[in-house]
Tab-separated table of C-alpha atoms and ligand atoms in Angstrom:
chain	number	residue	atom	x	y	z
I	1	MET	CA	-3.561	13.980	-75.533
I	2	THR	CA	-6.424	14.354	-72.980
I	3	ILE	CA	-4.598	12.504	-70.308
I	4	SER	CA	-1.919	14.891	-70.214
I	5	LYS	CA	-4.382	17.890	-70.247
I	6	ASN	CA	-5.893	16.430	-67.539
I	7	LYS	CA	-2.746	15.900	-65.838
I	8	ASP	CA	-1.761	19.292	-66.533
I	9	TYR	CA	-4.894	20.557	-65.114
I	10	LEU	CA	-4.363	18.638	-61.746
I	11	LEU	CA	-0.686	20.132	-61.437
I	12	SER	CA	-2.088	23.556	-61.839
I	13	LEU	CA	-4.298	22.641	-59.108
I	14	ASN	CA	-1.866	21.176	-57.164
I	15	THR	CA	0.199	24.816	-57.859
I	16	LYS	CA	-2.929	26.701	-57.020
I	17	THR	CA	-3.352	25.072	-53.700
I	18	TRP	CA	0.030	25.224	-52.629
I	19	LEU	CA	-0.152	28.935	-53.689
I	20	ASN	CA	-2.893	29.477	-51.547
I	21	ASN	CA	-1.527	27.984	-48.667
I	22	MET	CA	1.724	29.827	-48.715
I	23	PHE	CA	-0.131	32.875	-49.589
I	24	LYS	CA	-2.564	32.405	-46.517
I	25	LYS	CA	0.397	31.449	-44.038
I	26	LYS	CA	1.976	34.350	-44.890
I	27	LYS	CA	-1.386	36.383	-44.295
I	28	ARG	CA	-1.855	34.269	-41.154
I	29	ASN	CA	1.423	35.550	-39.277
I	30	ILE	CA	1.990	33.057	-37.474
I	31	LYS	CA	3.911	32.992	-34.080
I	32	THR	CA	5.314	30.411	-32.314
I	33	VAL	CA	5.913	29.838	-28.264
I	34	LYS	CA	7.817	26.535	-26.688
I	35	TRP	CA	8.271	25.550	-23.243
I	36	GLN	CA	9.786	22.741	-21.681
I	37	SER	CA	8.799	21.471	-18.277
I	38	PRO	CA	9.776	18.474	-15.895
I	39	SER	CA	7.653	16.019	-14.504
I	40	ASN	CA	8.094	15.946	-10.423
I	41	ILE	CA	7.881	13.370	-7.728
I	42	ALA	CA	5.501	13.942	-4.319
I	43	ILE	CA	6.725	13.150	-0.971
I	44	VAL	CA	3.410	14.063	0.425
I	45	LYS	CA	0.737	12.728	-1.985
I	46	TYR	CA	-2.199	14.344	-3.031
I	47	TRP	CA	-4.941	11.659	-3.510
I	48	GLY	CA	-8.466	13.326	-3.517
I	49	LYS	CA	-9.894	16.094	-4.640
I	50	VAL	CA	-13.207	18.676	-4.506
I	51	PRO	CA	-14.712	20.746	-7.131
I	52	VAL	CA	-12.984	22.355	-8.819
I	53	GLN	CA	-9.780	20.359	-9.284
I	54	LEU	CA	-9.082	21.359	-5.735
I	55	PRO	CA	-6.978	19.071	-3.583
I	56	MET	CA	-8.393	17.736	-0.537
I	57	ASN	CA	-5.197	17.694	0.964
I	58	PRO	CA	-1.840	19.729	0.490
I	59	SER	CA	1.176	17.909	-1.314
I	60	VAL	CA	4.877	18.403	-1.399
I	61	SER	CA	7.135	17.262	-4.152
I	62	PHE	CA	10.217	18.426	-6.260
I	63	SER	CA	10.466	18.863	-9.779
I	64	LEU	CA	12.942	16.373	-11.702
I	65	THR	CA	15.386	17.096	-14.507
I	66	ASN	CA	15.374	14.093	-17.255
I	67	ALA	CA	11.448	13.325	-17.119
I	68	ARG	CA	10.608	16.313	-19.525
I	69	THR	CA	7.937	17.425	-21.873
I	70	GLU	CA	8.559	19.910	-24.717
I	71	THR	CA	5.383	21.746	-26.203
I	72	GLU	CA	5.361	24.115	-29.015
I	73	ILE	CA	2.275	26.220	-29.980
I	74	GLN	CA	1.818	27.858	-33.412
I	75	TYR	CA	-0.860	30.331	-33.278
I	76	TRP	CA	-2.668	32.621	-35.560
I	77	GLU	CA	-5.754	35.004	-35.604
I	78	LYS	CA	-8.778	33.189	-36.613
I	79	GLU	CA	-12.194	34.339	-37.956
I	80	ASN	CA	-14.889	32.480	-35.624
I	81	LYS	CA	-14.141	34.428	-32.304
I	82	ASP	CA	-17.178	32.245	-30.462
I	83	THR	CA	-15.198	28.819	-30.392
I	84	VAL	CA	-12.312	27.418	-29.338
I	85	SER	CA	-10.376	26.091	-31.982
I	86	ALA	CA	-7.060	23.848	-31.710
I	87	GLU	CA	-4.850	20.917	-32.923
I	88	PHE	CA	-3.042	18.874	-30.918
I	89	TYR	CA	0.063	16.576	-32.079
I	90	PHE	CA	2.133	14.098	-29.721
I	91	GLU	CA	5.223	13.328	-31.470
I	92	GLY	CA	4.415	14.625	-34.625
I	93	LYS	CA	1.177	12.514	-34.647
I	94	ARG	CA	-2.203	14.166	-34.505
I	95	LYS	CA	-4.121	12.583	-31.010
I	96	HIS	CA	-7.870	13.181	-31.475
I	97	GLU	CA	-8.851	12.010	-28.403
I	98	PHE	CA	-6.376	13.901	-26.067
I	99	GLU	CA	-7.461	16.930	-28.441
I	100	LYS	CA	-11.225	16.376	-27.796
I	101	ARG	CA	-10.210	16.761	-24.056
I	102	ILE	CA	-8.150	20.007	-24.341
I	103	ILE	CA	-10.646	21.480	-26.356
I	104	GLN	CA	-13.327	20.889	-23.525
I	105	LEU	CA	-10.921	21.966	-21.238
I	106	PHE	CA	-10.137	25.603	-22.878
I	107	THR	CA	-14.002	25.781	-23.668
I	108	GLU	CA	-14.474	25.892	-19.951
I	109	ILE	CA	-11.822	28.174	-19.159
I	110	GLN	CA	-12.168	30.400	-22.544
I	111	PRO	CA	-14.085	33.238	-20.422
I	112	ALA	CA	-10.940	33.748	-18.377
I	113	PHE	CA	-8.334	34.034	-21.120
I	114	GLU	CA	-8.426	36.332	-24.216
I	115	LEU	CA	-6.406	34.120	-26.543
I	116	PHE	CA	-8.901	31.486	-26.861
I	117	ASP	CA	-11.555	34.087	-28.886
I	118	LYS	CA	-8.250	35.445	-31.015
I	119	TYR	CA	-6.065	32.622	-31.948
I	120	HIS	CA	-6.175	28.987	-33.480
I	121	LEU	CA	-3.619	26.814	-31.466
I	122	ARG	CA	-1.822	24.275	-33.102
I	123	ILE	CA	-0.208	22.152	-30.558
I	124	ASP	CA	2.900	20.064	-31.118
I	125	SER	CA	4.408	18.159	-27.871
I	126	LYS	CA	6.957	15.711	-26.926
I	127	ASN	CA	8.581	13.854	-23.997
I	128	THR	CA	12.335	13.195	-23.204
I	129	PHE	CA	11.607	10.341	-21.255
I	130	PRO	CA	11.635	7.020	-22.807
I	131	HIS	CA	8.644	5.651	-24.638
I	132	SER	CA	6.420	3.284	-22.606
I	133	ALA	CA	8.594	3.859	-19.477
I	134	GLY	CA	5.361	3.541	-17.163
I	135	ILE	CA	6.188	6.917	-15.854
I	136	ALA	CA	3.055	9.598	-15.971
I	137	SER	CA	3.808	12.294	-18.157
I	138	SER	CA	0.454	14.237	-17.301
I	139	ALA	CA	2.410	16.506	-14.856
I	140	SER	CA	5.177	17.463	-17.362
I	141	ALA	CA	2.713	17.700	-20.344
I	142	MET	CA	-0.167	19.892	-18.434
I	143	CYS	CA	2.651	22.115	-17.126
I	144	ALA	CA	4.353	22.496	-20.351
I	145	LEU	CA	1.307	23.382	-22.265
I	146	ALA	CA	-0.053	26.046	-19.257
I	147	LEU	CA	3.111	27.813	-19.900
I	148	CYS	CA	2.771	28.316	-23.712
I	149	LEU	CA	-0.588	29.403	-23.071
I	150	LEU	CA	0.098	31.859	-20.476
I	151	SER	CA	3.122	33.105	-22.473
I	152	ILE	CA	0.534	33.807	-25.681
I	153	GLU	CA	-2.060	35.053	-23.033
I	154	GLN	CA	1.020	37.645	-21.655
I	155	GLU	CA	1.323	38.969	-24.971
I	156	LEU	CA	-2.660	40.453	-24.652
I	157	GLU	CA	-2.933	41.198	-20.902
I	158	ALA	CA	0.234	42.767	-19.360
I	159	PHE	CA	1.299	40.706	-16.126
I	160	ASP	CA	4.931	39.795	-14.845
I	161	GLU	CA	6.858	36.546	-14.933
I	162	GLU	CA	5.818	35.880	-11.091
I	163	ASP	CA	2.252	35.919	-12.223
I	164	LEU	CA	2.403	34.002	-15.124
I	165	LYS	CA	4.113	31.251	-13.341
I	166	ARG	CA	0.989	31.637	-10.694
I	167	ARG	CA	-1.142	31.427	-13.339
I	168	ALA	CA	0.205	28.356	-15.091
I	169	SER	CA	0.276	26.528	-12.152
I	170	ALA	CA	-3.310	27.136	-11.479
I	171	LEU	CA	-4.103	26.469	-15.088
I	172	ALA	CA	-1.998	23.065	-15.365
I	173	ARG	CA	-4.225	21.710	-11.973
I	174	TYR	CA	-7.279	21.743	-14.166
I	175	GLY	CA	-5.381	18.951	-16.699
I	176	SER	CA	-3.604	17.281	-13.781
I	177	GLY	CA	-3.477	18.364	-10.398
I	178	SER	CA	0.281	17.376	-9.946
I	179	ALA	CA	0.795	19.305	-12.939
I	180	SER	CA	0.436	22.794	-10.837
I	181	ARG	CA	3.668	21.538	-8.750
I	182	SER	CA	6.080	21.355	-11.927
I	183	VAL	CA	5.996	25.130	-12.533
I	184	TYR	CA	8.697	26.237	-10.516
I	185	GLY	CA	12.167	24.180	-9.795
I	186	GLY	CA	13.368	22.425	-6.343
I	187	PHE	CA	10.685	21.856	-3.894
I	188	ASN	CA	7.087	22.929	-4.293
I	189	LEU	CA	3.763	23.055	-2.030
I	190	TRP	CA	0.398	23.045	-3.508
I	191	GLY	CA	-2.701	23.288	-0.615
I	192	GLU	CA	-2.422	25.006	2.508
I	193	CYS	CA	0.139	25.022	4.886
I	194	MET	CA	0.135	27.422	7.889
I	195	PHE	CA	4.162	27.679	7.616
I	196	PHE	CA	2.987	29.764	4.470
I	197	PRO	CA	0.934	32.384	4.261
I	198	ASP	CA	0.771	32.720	0.530
I	199	SER	CA	0.302	28.756	-0.042
I	200	SER	CA	-3.009	27.773	-1.926
I	201	LYS	CA	-5.241	25.050	-3.012
I	202	GLU	CA	-5.522	26.969	-6.454
I	203	TYR	CA	-1.794	26.840	-7.405
I	204	ALA	CA	1.696	25.657	-5.920
I	205	ILE	CA	4.181	27.870	-4.533
I	206	PRO	CA	8.009	27.281	-4.364
I	207	ILE	CA	9.749	26.367	-1.258
I	208	THR	CA	13.279	25.676	-2.159
I	209	ASN	CA	14.441	29.130	-0.082
I	210	HIS	CA	13.767	27.591	2.491
I	211	ILE	CA	15.381	24.186	2.325
I	212	HIS	CA	18.704	22.628	3.924
I	213	GLU	CA	21.686	22.276	1.427
I	214	ASP	CA	21.818	18.636	2.284
I	215	PHE	CA	18.093	18.015	0.221
I	216	LYS	CA	19.188	20.348	-2.693
I	217	ASP	CA	20.917	17.625	-4.858
I	218	LEU	CA	18.650	14.770	-4.356
I	219	GLN	CA	18.702	11.710	-6.989
I	220	ASP	CA	15.628	9.861	-7.988
I	221	THR	CA	16.097	6.484	-9.880
I	222	ILE	CA	13.224	5.243	-11.034
I	223	LEU	CA	12.914	1.727	-11.292
I	224	ILE	CA	10.408	0.441	-13.826
I	225	VAL	CA	8.761	-2.699	-12.723
I	226	ARG	CA	6.160	-2.309	-15.250
I	227	SER	CA	5.804	-0.238	-18.267
I	228	GLU	CA	2.144	-0.921	-19.378
I	229	GLU	CA	-0.890	1.462	-18.429
I	230	LYS	CA	-2.288	1.047	-15.055
I	231	SER	CA	-5.470	-0.437	-14.946
I	232	VAL	CA	-7.170	2.184	-13.120
I	233	SER	CA	-6.548	5.746	-13.514
I	234	SER	CA	-5.519	8.423	-11.231
I	235	THR	CA	-8.780	10.451	-12.171
I	236	ALA	CA	-10.751	7.125	-11.000
I	237	GLY	CA	-8.731	6.947	-8.015
I	238	HIS	CA	-9.201	10.252	-6.953
I	239	LYS	CA	-13.059	9.917	-7.017
I	240	LEU	CA	-12.892	6.972	-4.850
I	241	MET	CA	-11.605	9.135	-2.174
I	242	ASN	CA	-14.981	11.233	-1.782
I	243	ASP	CA	-16.544	7.812	0.010
I	244	HIS	CA	-13.473	6.704	1.525
I	245	ALA	CA	-13.730	5.029	5.149
I	246	TYR	CA	-10.542	6.750	5.749
I	247	LYS	CA	-10.795	9.915	4.117
I	248	VAL	CA	-10.830	12.091	7.070
I	249	ALA	CA	-8.131	9.976	8.625
I	250	ARG	CA	-6.147	10.474	5.517
I	251	VAL	CA	-6.254	14.356	5.198
I	252	ASN	CA	-5.370	14.806	8.577
I	253	GLN	CA	-2.225	12.827	7.898
I	254	ALA	CA	-1.433	14.376	5.014
I	255	LYS	CA	-1.477	18.058	6.737
I	256	THR	CA	0.759	16.623	9.660
I	257	ASN	CA	3.200	14.831	7.260
I	258	THR	CA	3.108	18.252	5.100
I	259	GLU	CA	4.353	20.320	8.303
I	260	ASN	CA	6.578	17.769	9.533
I	261	LEU	CA	8.286	17.435	6.202
I	262	ILE	CA	8.696	21.104	5.588
I	263	ASN	CA	10.314	21.120	9.471
I	264	ALA	CA	12.506	18.156	8.108
I	265	LEU	CA	13.519	19.710	4.949
I	266	GLN	CA	14.209	23.307	6.825
I	267	SER	CA	16.463	21.673	9.263
I	268	GLY	CA	18.245	18.813	7.058
I	269	ASP	CA	16.503	15.907	8.852
I	270	PHE	CA	17.165	12.979	6.745
I	271	ASP	CA	15.625	10.323	9.008
I	272	THR	CA	11.950	11.909	9.082
I	273	PHE	CA	12.461	12.710	5.310
I	274	ILE	CA	12.664	8.968	5.122
I	275	GLN	CA	9.989	8.223	7.575
I	276	ILE	CA	7.303	10.417	5.660
I	277	SER	CA	8.274	9.702	2.261
I	278	GLU	CA	7.758	5.939	2.626
I	279	GLU	CA	4.658	6.341	4.977
I	280	GLU	CA	3.273	8.462	2.398
I	281	ALA	CA	3.711	6.083	-0.635
I	282	MET	CA	2.414	3.106	1.518
I	283	SER	CA	-0.646	5.070	2.574
I	284	LEU	CA	-1.484	6.213	-1.043
I	285	HIS	CA	-1.450	2.649	-2.147
I	286	ALA	CA	-3.395	1.855	1.190
I	287	MET	CA	-6.249	4.154	0.068
I	288	MET	CA	-6.486	2.167	-3.004
I	289	MET	CA	-6.313	-1.100	-1.481
I	290	THR	CA	-9.073	-0.252	0.957
I	291	SER	CA	-11.699	1.714	-1.354
I	292	LYS	CA	-14.855	0.310	-2.703
I	293	PRO	CA	-14.344	-1.216	-5.115
I	294	SER	CA	-10.674	-1.872	-3.969
I	295	TYR	CA	-7.652	-2.175	-6.191
I	296	LEU	CA	-4.054	-3.059	-6.237
I	297	LEU	CA	-1.425	-1.405	-8.388
I	298	MET	CA	1.682	-2.840	-6.712
I	299	LYS	CA	3.066	-5.656	-8.158
I	300	PRO	CA	5.171	-8.451	-6.408
I	301	GLU	CA	8.410	-7.076	-7.851
I	302	SER	CA	7.219	-3.728	-6.282
I	303	LEU	CA	7.261	-5.463	-2.805
I	304	GLU	CA	10.477	-7.183	-3.138
I	305	ILE	CA	12.305	-4.235	-4.177
I	306	ILE	CA	10.626	-2.143	-1.120
I	307	GLU	CA	12.029	-5.053	1.428
I	308	LYS	CA	15.269	-4.723	-0.379
I	309	VAL	CA	15.691	-1.052	0.116
I	310	LYS	CA	14.422	-1.305	3.810
I	311	LYS	CA	17.245	-4.144	4.529
I	312	PHE	CA	19.998	-2.144	2.715
I	313	ARG	CA	19.267	1.094	4.537
I	314	ASN	CA	18.951	-1.071	7.893
I	315	GLU	CA	22.454	-2.658	7.047
I	316	THR	CA	24.599	-0.092	5.393
I	317	GLY	CA	23.017	3.316	7.063
I	318	THR	CA	22.455	4.663	3.884
I	319	PRO	CA	20.574	7.543	3.275
I	320	ILE	CA	18.140	6.248	0.998
I	321	CYS	CA	14.387	5.724	0.738
I	322	PHE	CA	11.613	4.917	-1.683
I	323	THR	CA	8.484	6.287	-2.981
I	324	LEU	CA	5.578	5.484	-5.070
I	325	ASP	CA	2.926	7.289	-7.477
I	326	ALA	CA	0.027	5.747	-8.369
I	327	GLY	CA	1.492	2.848	-10.067
I	328	PRO	CA	4.090	-0.214	-9.450
I	329	ASN	CA	7.102	1.464	-10.290
I	330	ILE	CA	9.658	2.732	-7.653
I	331	HIS	CA	11.204	5.717	-6.936
I	332	LEU	CA	14.387	5.654	-4.777
I	333	ILE	CA	15.200	9.077	-3.249
I	334	TYR	CA	18.779	9.717	-2.194
I	335	PRO	CA	21.401	12.273	-1.793
I	336	LYS	CA	23.798	12.498	-4.450
I	337	LYS	CA	27.050	12.003	-2.068
I	338	VAL	CA	25.831	8.086	-1.902
I	339	LYS	CA	25.191	7.695	-5.660
I	340	GLU	CA	27.791	5.338	-6.196
I	341	LYS	CA	27.090	3.265	-3.766
I	342	VAL	CA	23.409	3.290	-4.011
I	343	MET	CA	23.808	2.441	-7.922
I	344	LYS	CA	25.894	-0.560	-7.096
I	345	PHE	CA	23.113	-2.192	-4.935
I	346	VAL	CA	20.648	-1.050	-7.601
I	347	LYS	CA	22.620	-3.002	-10.320
I	348	SER	CA	23.356	-6.003	-8.290
I	349	GLU	CA	20.139	-6.208	-6.315
I	350	LEU	CA	17.115	-4.283	-7.937
I	351	LEU	CA	17.475	-4.482	-11.262
I	352	GLN	CA	16.420	-8.139	-11.728
I	353	HIS	CA	12.809	-7.001	-10.478
I	354	CYS	CA	12.323	-4.622	-13.345
I	355	GLU	CA	11.050	-5.123	-16.555
I	356	ASN	CA	14.092	-5.777	-18.915
I	357	GLU	CA	16.306	-4.136	-16.098
I	358	ASN	CA	14.786	-0.783	-17.084
I	359	TYR	CA	15.238	2.256	-15.197
I	360	ILE	CA	15.658	6.209	-15.578
I	361	ASP	CA	18.348	8.085	-13.568
I	362	ASP	CA	16.961	11.338	-12.489
I	363	HIS	CA	17.704	14.309	-10.049
I	364	ILE	CA	16.090	17.340	-8.616
I	365	GLY	CA	16.066	19.717	-11.218
I	366	GLU	CA	15.585	23.724	-12.001
I	367	GLY	CA	12.206	23.697	-13.286
I	368	PRO	CA	10.808	24.394	-16.587
I	369	VAL	CA	12.518	26.600	-19.219
I	370	LYS	CA	11.453	28.661	-22.251
I	371	ILE	CA	13.400	28.138	-25.164
D	1	PMV	O1	-2.400	14.687	-11.111
D	1	PMV	P1	-3.077	13.452	-11.179
D	1	PMV	O2	-4.448	13.971	-11.274
D	1	PMV	O3	-2.616	12.552	-12.048
D	1	PMV	O4	-2.942	12.561	-9.421
D	1	PMV	C1	-1.657	12.005	-9.383
D	1	PMV	C2	-1.625	11.945	-7.849
D	1	PMV	C3	-0.455	11.284	-7.253
D	1	PMV	O5	0.951	11.101	-8.581
D	1	PMV	C4	-0.431	10.009	-6.997
D	1	PMV	C5	0.323	11.710	-6.091
D	1	PMV	C6	0.947	13.273	-6.361
D	1	PMV	O6	0.819	13.911	-5.596
D	1	PMV	O7	1.537	13.237	-7.453
């Protein structure tokens, strides 16, 4: 008798909590915003930064299609206006470490955004690219998050789509520098370049209108040499540029390469594109190898692949080149018209150097979408 009474009591308690929650949810008026954003691959690399999260040098990248992050924010009015309040979930699981990082970031930028005073945020994020592929997701993740936040802010302060993108790019930059370049499809420039008076260190600008047709269907086959997390983070790598012996030379090299790359993209000069892409990838890794302390992110397999790509290009005349991010994986960049030939070469010669013969088939894309 007592037991069943207790059970009834518990049941009625559960029902009460459930009803309360339902009531609260109704009262809360939960709103939702959702964006999908791509990752991007830099041809001229951003390496080294100055406060506050500004690049030491200009960089140029193109946005991808398949490597994407989808982020949804549910938001509702909160009582305490003074502190930022947010929860972060990745693929359904709460991630306390990352949550702490973004709350810290949101607190720093709180004065510039009304939304942080007004709303509690529940952020749900997931990636479309394979788990543990060794591909950095910070660019797509930070870009999708920034676009969601700016869409919420747009309800509170009136600004147009162009402003939304520009402000999202500036905000994404705080989370991850390269994320600023994922806001638009096609090619993006972040940092100052004399050819574009509206270019800025604060945000990226789209430069696709100025690109030759031959560069509009670029492919990126990403060869997964290692999927494990890299031993030295990009944040640590950027810091090592502050006192780097080659700092001035590197910044000048990147400036010249940005201008030359933009000229090549405009005129359809694939040879110059190849030369700059490979020089930039090697320079990025050379900076790591010559920093104090020095470190190495390429693996023997990365070098095997690089050698084979150069040989294949020399022997067949195929317009193809490689680039690398801060990791051992190789991005093969080439126009769509040679895809069949390249994939034959990849399968017969290169996959043997990849972890579990793993690769990702990607290409230049249209940029983020609101869903
Ligand atoms: O965006 P971050 O801060 O993780 O820096 C990454 C920089 C590189 O990917 C190595 C180069 C680039 O320009 O994307």
